[in-house]
CSV table of C-alpha atoms (C1' of nucleotides) in Angstrom, one decimal:
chain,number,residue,atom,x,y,z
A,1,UNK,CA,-39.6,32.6,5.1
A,2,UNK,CA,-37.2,31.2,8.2
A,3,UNK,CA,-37.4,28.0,9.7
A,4,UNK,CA,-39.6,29.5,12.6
A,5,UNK,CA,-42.2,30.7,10.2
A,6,UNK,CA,-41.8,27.2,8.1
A,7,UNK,CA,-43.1,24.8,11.2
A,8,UNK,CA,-45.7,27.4,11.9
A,9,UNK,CA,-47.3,26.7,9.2
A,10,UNK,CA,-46.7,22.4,9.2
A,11,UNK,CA,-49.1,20.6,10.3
A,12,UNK,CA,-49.8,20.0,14.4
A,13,UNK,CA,-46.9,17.8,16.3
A,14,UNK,CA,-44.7,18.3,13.2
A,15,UNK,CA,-41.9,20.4,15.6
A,16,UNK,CA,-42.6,17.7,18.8
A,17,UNK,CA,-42.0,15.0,16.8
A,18,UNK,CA,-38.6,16.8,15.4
A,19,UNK,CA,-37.8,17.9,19.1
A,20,UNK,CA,-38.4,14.4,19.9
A,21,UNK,CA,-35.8,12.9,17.5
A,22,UNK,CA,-33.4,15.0,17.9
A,23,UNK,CA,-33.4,13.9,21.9
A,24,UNK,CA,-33.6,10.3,21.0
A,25,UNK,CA,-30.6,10.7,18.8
A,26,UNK,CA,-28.7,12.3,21.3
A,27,UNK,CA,-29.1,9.3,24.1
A,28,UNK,CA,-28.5,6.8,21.3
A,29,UNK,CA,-24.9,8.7,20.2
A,30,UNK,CA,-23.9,9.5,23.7
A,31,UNK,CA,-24.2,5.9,24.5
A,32,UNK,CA,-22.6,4.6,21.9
A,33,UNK,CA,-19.8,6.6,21.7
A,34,UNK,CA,-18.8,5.3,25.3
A,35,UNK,CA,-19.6,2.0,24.3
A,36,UNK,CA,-16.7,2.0,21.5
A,37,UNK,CA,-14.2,3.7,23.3
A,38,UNK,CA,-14.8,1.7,26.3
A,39,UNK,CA,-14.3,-1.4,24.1
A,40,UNK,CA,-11.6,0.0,22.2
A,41,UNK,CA,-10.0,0.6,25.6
A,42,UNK,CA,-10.6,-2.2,27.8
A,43,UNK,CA,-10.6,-4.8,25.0
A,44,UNK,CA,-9.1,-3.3,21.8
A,45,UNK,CA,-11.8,-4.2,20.0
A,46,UNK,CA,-14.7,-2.0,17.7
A,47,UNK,CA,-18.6,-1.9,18.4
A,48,UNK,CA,-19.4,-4.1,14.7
A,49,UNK,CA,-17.4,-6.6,16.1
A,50,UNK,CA,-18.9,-7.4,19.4
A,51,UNK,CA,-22.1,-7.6,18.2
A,52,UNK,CA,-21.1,-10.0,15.6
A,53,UNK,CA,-20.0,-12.2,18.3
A,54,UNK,CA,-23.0,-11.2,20.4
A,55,UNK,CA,-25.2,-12.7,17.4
A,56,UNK,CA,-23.4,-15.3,17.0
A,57,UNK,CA,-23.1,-16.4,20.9
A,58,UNK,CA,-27.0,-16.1,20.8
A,59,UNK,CA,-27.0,-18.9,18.1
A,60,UNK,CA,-24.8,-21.7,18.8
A,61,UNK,CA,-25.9,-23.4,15.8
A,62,UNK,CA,-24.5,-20.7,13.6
A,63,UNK,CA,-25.4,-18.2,11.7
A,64,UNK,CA,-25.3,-17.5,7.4
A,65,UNK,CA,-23.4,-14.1,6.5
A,66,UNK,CA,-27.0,-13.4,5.3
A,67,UNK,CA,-28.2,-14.6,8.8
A,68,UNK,CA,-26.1,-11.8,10.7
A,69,UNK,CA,-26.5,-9.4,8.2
A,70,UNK,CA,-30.2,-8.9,8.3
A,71,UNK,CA,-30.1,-8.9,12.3
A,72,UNK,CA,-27.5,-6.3,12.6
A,73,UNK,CA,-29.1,-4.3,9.8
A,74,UNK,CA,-26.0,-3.9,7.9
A,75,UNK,CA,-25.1,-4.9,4.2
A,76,UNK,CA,-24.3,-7.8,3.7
A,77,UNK,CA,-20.7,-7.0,2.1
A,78,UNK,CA,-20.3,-5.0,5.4
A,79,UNK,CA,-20.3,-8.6,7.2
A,80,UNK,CA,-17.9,-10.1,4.7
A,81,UNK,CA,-15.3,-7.9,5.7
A,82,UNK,CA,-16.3,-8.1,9.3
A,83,UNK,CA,-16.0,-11.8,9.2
A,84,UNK,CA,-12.6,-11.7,7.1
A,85,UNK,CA,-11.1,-10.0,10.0
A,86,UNK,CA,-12.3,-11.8,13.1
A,87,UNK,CA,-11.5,-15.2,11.7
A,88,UNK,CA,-8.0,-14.0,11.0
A,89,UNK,CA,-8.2,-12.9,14.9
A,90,UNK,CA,-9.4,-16.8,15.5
A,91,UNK,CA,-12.6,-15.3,17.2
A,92,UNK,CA,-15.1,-16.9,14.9
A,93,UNK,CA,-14.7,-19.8,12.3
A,94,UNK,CA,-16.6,-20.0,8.3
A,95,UNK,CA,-17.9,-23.6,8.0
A,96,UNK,CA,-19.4,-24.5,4.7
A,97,UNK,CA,-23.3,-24.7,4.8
A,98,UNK,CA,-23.8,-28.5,4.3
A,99,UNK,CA,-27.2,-28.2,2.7
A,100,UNK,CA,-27.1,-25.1,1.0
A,101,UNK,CA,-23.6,-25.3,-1.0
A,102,UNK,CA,-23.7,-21.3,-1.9
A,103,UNK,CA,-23.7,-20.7,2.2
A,104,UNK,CA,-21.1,-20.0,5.0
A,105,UNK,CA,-21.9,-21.0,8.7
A,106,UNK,CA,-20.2,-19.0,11.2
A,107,UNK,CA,-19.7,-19.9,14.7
A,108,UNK,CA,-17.9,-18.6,17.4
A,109,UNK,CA,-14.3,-20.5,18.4
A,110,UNK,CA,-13.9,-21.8,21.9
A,111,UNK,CA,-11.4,-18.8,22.2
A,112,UNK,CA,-14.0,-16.7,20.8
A,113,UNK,CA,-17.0,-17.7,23.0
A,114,UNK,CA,-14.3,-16.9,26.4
A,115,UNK,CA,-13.3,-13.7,24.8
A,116,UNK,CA,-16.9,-12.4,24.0
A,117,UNK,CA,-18.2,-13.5,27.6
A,118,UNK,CA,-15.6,-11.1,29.2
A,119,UNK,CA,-16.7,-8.2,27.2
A,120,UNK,CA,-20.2,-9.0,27.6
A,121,UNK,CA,-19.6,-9.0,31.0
A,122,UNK,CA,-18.6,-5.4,31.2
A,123,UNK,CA,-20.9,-4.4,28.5
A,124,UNK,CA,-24.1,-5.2,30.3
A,125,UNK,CA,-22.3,-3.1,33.5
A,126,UNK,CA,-21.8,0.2,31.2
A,127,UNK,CA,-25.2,0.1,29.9
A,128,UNK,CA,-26.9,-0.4,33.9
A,129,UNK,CA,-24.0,2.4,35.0
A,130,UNK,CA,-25.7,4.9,31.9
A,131,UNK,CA,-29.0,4.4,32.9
A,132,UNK,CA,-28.7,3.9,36.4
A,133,UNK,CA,-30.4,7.0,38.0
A,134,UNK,CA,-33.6,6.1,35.9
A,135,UNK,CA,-36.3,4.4,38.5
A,136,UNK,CA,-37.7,0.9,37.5
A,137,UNK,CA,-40.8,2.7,37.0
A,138,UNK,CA,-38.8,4.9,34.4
A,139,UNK,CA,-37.1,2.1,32.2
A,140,UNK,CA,-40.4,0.7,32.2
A,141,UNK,CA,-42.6,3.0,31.0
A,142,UNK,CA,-39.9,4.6,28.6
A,143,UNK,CA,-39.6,0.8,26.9
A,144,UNK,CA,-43.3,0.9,27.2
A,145,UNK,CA,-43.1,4.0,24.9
A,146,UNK,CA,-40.3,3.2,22.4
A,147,UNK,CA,-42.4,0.4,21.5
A,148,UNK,CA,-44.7,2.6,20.3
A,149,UNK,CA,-42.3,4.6,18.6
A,150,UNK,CA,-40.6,1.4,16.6
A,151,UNK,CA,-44.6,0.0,15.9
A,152,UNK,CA,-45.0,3.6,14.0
A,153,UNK,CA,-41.7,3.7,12.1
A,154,UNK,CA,-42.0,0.2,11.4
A,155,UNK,CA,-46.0,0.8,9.9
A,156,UNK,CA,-44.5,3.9,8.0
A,157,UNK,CA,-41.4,2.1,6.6
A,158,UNK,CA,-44.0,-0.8,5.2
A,159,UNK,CA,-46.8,1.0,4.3
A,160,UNK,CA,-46.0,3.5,0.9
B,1,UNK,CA,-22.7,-20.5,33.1
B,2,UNK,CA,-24.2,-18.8,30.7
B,3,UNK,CA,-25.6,-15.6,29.6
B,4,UNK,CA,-29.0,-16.0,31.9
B,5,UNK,CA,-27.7,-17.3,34.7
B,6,UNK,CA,-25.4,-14.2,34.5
B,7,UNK,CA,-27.7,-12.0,34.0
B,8,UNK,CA,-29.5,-13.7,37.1
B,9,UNK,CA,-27.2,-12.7,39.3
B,10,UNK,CA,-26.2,-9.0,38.2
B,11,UNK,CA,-27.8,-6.6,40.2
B,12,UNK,CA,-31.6,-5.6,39.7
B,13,UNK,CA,-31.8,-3.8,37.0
B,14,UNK,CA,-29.0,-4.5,34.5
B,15,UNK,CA,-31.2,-6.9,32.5
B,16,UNK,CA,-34.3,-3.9,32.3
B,17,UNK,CA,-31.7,-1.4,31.1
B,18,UNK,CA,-29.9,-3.7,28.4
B,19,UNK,CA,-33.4,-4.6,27.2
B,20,UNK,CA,-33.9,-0.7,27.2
B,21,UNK,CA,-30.8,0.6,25.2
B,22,UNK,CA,-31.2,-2.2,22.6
B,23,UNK,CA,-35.1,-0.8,21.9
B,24,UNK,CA,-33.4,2.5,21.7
B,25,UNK,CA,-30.8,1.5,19.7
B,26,UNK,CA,-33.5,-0.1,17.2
B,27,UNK,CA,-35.7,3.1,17.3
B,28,UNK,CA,-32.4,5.2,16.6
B,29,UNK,CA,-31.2,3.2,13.5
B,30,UNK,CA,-34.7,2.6,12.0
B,31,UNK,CA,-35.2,6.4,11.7
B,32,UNK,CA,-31.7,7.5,10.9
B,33,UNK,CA,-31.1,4.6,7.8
B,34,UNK,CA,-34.1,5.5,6.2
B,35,UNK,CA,-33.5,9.4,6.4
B,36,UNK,CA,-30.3,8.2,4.7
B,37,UNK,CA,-32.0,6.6,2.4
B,38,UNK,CA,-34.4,9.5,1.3
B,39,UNK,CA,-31.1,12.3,1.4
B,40,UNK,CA,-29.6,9.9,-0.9
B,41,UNK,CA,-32.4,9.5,-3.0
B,42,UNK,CA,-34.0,12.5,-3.1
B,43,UNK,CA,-31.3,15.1,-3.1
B,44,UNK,CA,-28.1,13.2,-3.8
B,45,UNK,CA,-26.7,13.7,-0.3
B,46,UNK,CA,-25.9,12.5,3.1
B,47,UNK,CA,-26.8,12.6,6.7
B,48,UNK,CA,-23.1,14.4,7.4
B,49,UNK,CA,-23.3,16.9,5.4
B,50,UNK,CA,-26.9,17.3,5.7
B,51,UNK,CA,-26.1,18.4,9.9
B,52,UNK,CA,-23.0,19.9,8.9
B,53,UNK,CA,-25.5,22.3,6.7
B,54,UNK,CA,-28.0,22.5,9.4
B,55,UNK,CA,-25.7,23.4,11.9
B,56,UNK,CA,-24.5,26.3,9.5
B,57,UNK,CA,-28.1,27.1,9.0
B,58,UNK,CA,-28.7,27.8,13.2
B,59,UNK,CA,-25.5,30.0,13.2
B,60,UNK,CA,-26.1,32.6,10.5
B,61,UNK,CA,-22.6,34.3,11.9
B,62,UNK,CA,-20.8,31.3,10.6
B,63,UNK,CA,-18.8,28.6,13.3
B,64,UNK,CA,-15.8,27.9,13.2
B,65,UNK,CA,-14.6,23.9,12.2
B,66,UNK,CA,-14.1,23.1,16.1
B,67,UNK,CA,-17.9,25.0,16.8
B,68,UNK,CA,-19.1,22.4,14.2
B,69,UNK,CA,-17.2,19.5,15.9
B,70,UNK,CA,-18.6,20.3,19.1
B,71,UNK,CA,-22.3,20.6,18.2
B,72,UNK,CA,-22.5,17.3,15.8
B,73,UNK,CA,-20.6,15.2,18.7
B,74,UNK,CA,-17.6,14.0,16.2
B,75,UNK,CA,-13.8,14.5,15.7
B,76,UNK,CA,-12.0,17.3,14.3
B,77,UNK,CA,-10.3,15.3,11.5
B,78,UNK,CA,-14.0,14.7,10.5
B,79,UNK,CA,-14.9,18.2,10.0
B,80,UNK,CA,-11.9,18.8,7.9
B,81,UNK,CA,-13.4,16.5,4.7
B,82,UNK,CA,-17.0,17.4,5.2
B,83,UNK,CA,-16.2,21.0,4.6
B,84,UNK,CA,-13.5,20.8,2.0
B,85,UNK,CA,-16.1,18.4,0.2
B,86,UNK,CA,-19.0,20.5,0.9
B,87,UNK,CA,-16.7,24.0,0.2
B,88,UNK,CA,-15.8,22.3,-3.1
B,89,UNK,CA,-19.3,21.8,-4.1
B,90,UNK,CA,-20.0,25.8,-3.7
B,91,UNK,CA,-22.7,25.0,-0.3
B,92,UNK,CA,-20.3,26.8,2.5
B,93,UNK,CA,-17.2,29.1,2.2
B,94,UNK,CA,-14.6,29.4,4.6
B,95,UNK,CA,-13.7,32.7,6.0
B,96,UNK,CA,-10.4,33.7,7.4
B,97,UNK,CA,-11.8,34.9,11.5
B,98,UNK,CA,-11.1,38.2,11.7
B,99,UNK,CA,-9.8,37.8,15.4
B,100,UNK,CA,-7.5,34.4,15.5
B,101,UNK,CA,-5.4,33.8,12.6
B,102,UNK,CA,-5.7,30.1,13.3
B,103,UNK,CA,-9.5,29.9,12.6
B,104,UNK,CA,-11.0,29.6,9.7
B,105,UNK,CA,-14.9,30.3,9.8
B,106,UNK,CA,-17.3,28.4,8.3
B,107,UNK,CA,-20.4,30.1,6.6
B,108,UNK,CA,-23.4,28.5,4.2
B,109,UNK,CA,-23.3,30.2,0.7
B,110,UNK,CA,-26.4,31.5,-1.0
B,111,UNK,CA,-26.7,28.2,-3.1
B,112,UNK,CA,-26.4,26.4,0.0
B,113,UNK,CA,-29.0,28.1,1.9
B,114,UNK,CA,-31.2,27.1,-0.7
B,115,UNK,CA,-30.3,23.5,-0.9
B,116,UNK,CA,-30.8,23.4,3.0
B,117,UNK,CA,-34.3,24.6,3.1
B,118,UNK,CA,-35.2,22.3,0.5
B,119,UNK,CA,-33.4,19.2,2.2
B,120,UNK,CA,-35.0,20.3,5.8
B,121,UNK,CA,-38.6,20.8,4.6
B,122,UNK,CA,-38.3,17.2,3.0
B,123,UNK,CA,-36.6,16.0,6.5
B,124,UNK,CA,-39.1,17.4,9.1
B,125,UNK,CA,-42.2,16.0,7.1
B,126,UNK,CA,-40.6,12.4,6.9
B,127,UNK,CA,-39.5,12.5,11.0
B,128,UNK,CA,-43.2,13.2,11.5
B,129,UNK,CA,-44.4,10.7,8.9
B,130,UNK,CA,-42.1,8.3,11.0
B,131,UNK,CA,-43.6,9.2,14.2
B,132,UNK,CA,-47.0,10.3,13.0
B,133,UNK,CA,-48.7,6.8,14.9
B,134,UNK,CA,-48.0,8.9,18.6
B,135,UNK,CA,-50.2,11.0,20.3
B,136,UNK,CA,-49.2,13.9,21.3
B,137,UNK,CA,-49.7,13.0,25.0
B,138,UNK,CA,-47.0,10.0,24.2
B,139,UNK,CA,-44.7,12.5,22.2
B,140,UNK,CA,-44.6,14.5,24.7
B,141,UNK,CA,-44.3,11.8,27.4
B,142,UNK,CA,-41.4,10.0,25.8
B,143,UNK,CA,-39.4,13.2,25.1
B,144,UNK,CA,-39.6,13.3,28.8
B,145,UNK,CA,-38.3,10.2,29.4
B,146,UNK,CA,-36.0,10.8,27.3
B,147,UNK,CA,-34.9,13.9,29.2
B,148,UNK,CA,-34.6,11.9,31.9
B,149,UNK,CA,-32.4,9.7,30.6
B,150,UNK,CA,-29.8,12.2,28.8
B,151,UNK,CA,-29.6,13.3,32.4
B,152,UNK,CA,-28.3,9.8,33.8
B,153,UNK,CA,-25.7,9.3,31.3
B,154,UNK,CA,-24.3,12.7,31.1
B,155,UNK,CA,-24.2,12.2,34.9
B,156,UNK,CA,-22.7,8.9,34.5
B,157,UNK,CA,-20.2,10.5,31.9
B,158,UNK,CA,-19.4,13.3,34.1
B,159,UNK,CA,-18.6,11.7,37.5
B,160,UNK,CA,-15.8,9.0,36.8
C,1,DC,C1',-34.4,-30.8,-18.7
C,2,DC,C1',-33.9,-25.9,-19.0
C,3,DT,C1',-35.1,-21.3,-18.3
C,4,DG,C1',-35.3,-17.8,-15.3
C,5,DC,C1',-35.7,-15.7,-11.0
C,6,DA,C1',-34.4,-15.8,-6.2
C,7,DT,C1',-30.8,-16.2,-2.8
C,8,DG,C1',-25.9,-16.2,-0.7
C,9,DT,C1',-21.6,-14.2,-1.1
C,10,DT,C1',-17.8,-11.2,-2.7
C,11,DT,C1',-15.7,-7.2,-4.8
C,12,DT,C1',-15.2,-2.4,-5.8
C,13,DA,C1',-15.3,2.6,-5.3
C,14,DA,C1',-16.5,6.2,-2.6
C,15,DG,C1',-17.4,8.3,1.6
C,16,DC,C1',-17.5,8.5,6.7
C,17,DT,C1',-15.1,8.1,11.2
C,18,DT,C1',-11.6,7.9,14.5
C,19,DA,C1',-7.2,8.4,17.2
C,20,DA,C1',-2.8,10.1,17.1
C,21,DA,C1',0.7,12.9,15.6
C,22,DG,C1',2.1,17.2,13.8
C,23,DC,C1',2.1,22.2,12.7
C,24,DA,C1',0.6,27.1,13.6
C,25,DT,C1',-1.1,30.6,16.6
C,26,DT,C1',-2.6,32.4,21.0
C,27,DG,C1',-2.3,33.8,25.5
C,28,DC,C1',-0.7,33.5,30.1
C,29,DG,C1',2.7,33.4,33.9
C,30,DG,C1',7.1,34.5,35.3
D,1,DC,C1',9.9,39.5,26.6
D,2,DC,C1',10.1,34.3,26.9
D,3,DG,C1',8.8,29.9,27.5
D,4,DC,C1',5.1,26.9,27.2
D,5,DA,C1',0.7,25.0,27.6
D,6,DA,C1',-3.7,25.5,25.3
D,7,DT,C1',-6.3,25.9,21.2
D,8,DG,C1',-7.4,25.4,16.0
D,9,DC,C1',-6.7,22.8,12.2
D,10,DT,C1',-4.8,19.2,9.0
D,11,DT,C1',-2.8,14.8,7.9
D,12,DT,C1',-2.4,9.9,8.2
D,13,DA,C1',-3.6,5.0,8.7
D,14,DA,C1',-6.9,1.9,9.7
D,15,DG,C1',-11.4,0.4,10.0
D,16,DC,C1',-16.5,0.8,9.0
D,17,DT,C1',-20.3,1.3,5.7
D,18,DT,C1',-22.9,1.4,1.7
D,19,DA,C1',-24.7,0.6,-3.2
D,20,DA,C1',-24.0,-1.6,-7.2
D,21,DA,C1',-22.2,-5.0,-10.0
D,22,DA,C1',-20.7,-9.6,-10.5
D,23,DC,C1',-20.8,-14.6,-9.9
D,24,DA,C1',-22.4,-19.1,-8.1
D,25,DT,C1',-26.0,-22.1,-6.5
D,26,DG,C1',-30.8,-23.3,-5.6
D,27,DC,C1',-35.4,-23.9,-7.0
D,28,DA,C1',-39.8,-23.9,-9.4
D,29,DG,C1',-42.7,-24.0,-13.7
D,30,DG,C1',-43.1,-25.2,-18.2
DNA sequence: CCTGCATGTTTTAAGCTTAAAGCATTGCGG
DNA sequence: CCGCAATGCTTTAAGCTTAAAACATGCAGG
């Protein structure tokens, strides 16, 4: 039995929603690849950084390891590393956590808060360049839709 | 001045399609860590050598490493370890091509065929347990969309 | 108080990924 | 036929990523 014959017999919307993934993984790798090399170009710099400072520049106070961690959905030894290497860069700076004795505090450095404002500059111009032929109407309705899409992973993901 | 204000005074549009390609972005690596999560668990794999497999299992002929490269959107280099990992673990063979003594070609082996349609009837049931909450009429809708907006960025990519 | 579980961080080993440099073969234009 | 650019693959160094194990601190209930 081939793959044909297999999704003939799976049940209904089985191969749409399949079609459908595929497609969204497409737009999400063919962004992102420009994104890195873009940033690797134009600023030397990687993808997991940037949005370390872009979590960090979105929370002046600072942020725990644990903090950044769980809102860029990576492991938390991933962020150790990450951190390692832009403080030695003097982008972001580890404060000890003055009530909780176990915890780190980053926060961006003055030089990191000018650097990550010139790349977030540009950032926000690649993204509107990538999806600039798509009508208001378009970007809204398609938001509109991934919604749905993230409220039905997120139900599946919590339910079993 | 910061972030809003800029934002504020970037053309219409830029704030819409950031907002856009960060939902995407979530949808995207929602779905792909926990299909990670299930290869891992479930069959001992990843999601590299799982396409690397799939793309073997579309091209009964056999591709060679630069076909492969193409098709799953990554380096060369990369292609090099998947298959001598996956070739050492008896899934694919590499044949000498016939007709250009630099190519090798790149075919599944019997054990590996097997393995793949057991991994790929496990994978299309969870992407439609992921996306079961959809209608069909939104499915259908959003791959759309979606259509549309492969379109811009390849555009986009194509023009500079 | 103290026991035990939860939380915050780091380390380790393994695999993935890339860009760049390098080697071999092909194929084309002179 | 010769030179040489294009193509196919591999190697290398660096960084990213994870799961799992380890260790410290916090906290709550007995």
């Amino acid at each position: 039995m081939d793959a044909e014959t297999q999704l003939a017999h799976a049940p209904p919307g089985t191969k749409d929603s399949l079609r459908l993934w595929l497609r969204l993984l497409t737009c999400a790798t063919l962004i992102e690849t420009e994104i890195r090399r873009r940033l690797r170009e134009e600023f030397a710099t990687t993808l997991p950084r940037f949005d370390l400072l872009a979590a960090l520049d979105r929370n002046g106070e600072g942020l725990t390891l644990g903090d950044v961690s769980r809102r860029m959905m990576v492991s938390n030894g991933n962020v150790t590393g990450l951190a390692t290497r832009l403080e030695a860069e003097g982008l972001i700076e580890r404060r000890l956590d003055a009530e909780d004795r176990r915890a780190f505090r980053l926060r961006l450095t003055a030089k990191g808060a000018r650097e990550f404002a010139r790349q977030s500059r540009a950032h926000e111009g690649w993204i509107a360049e990538l999806l600039g032929e798509l009508t208001a109407t378009e970007r809204a309705e398609l938001h509109r839709l991934l919604g749905r899409a993230k409220s039905s992973i997120r139900e599946s993901l919590d339910t079993p």
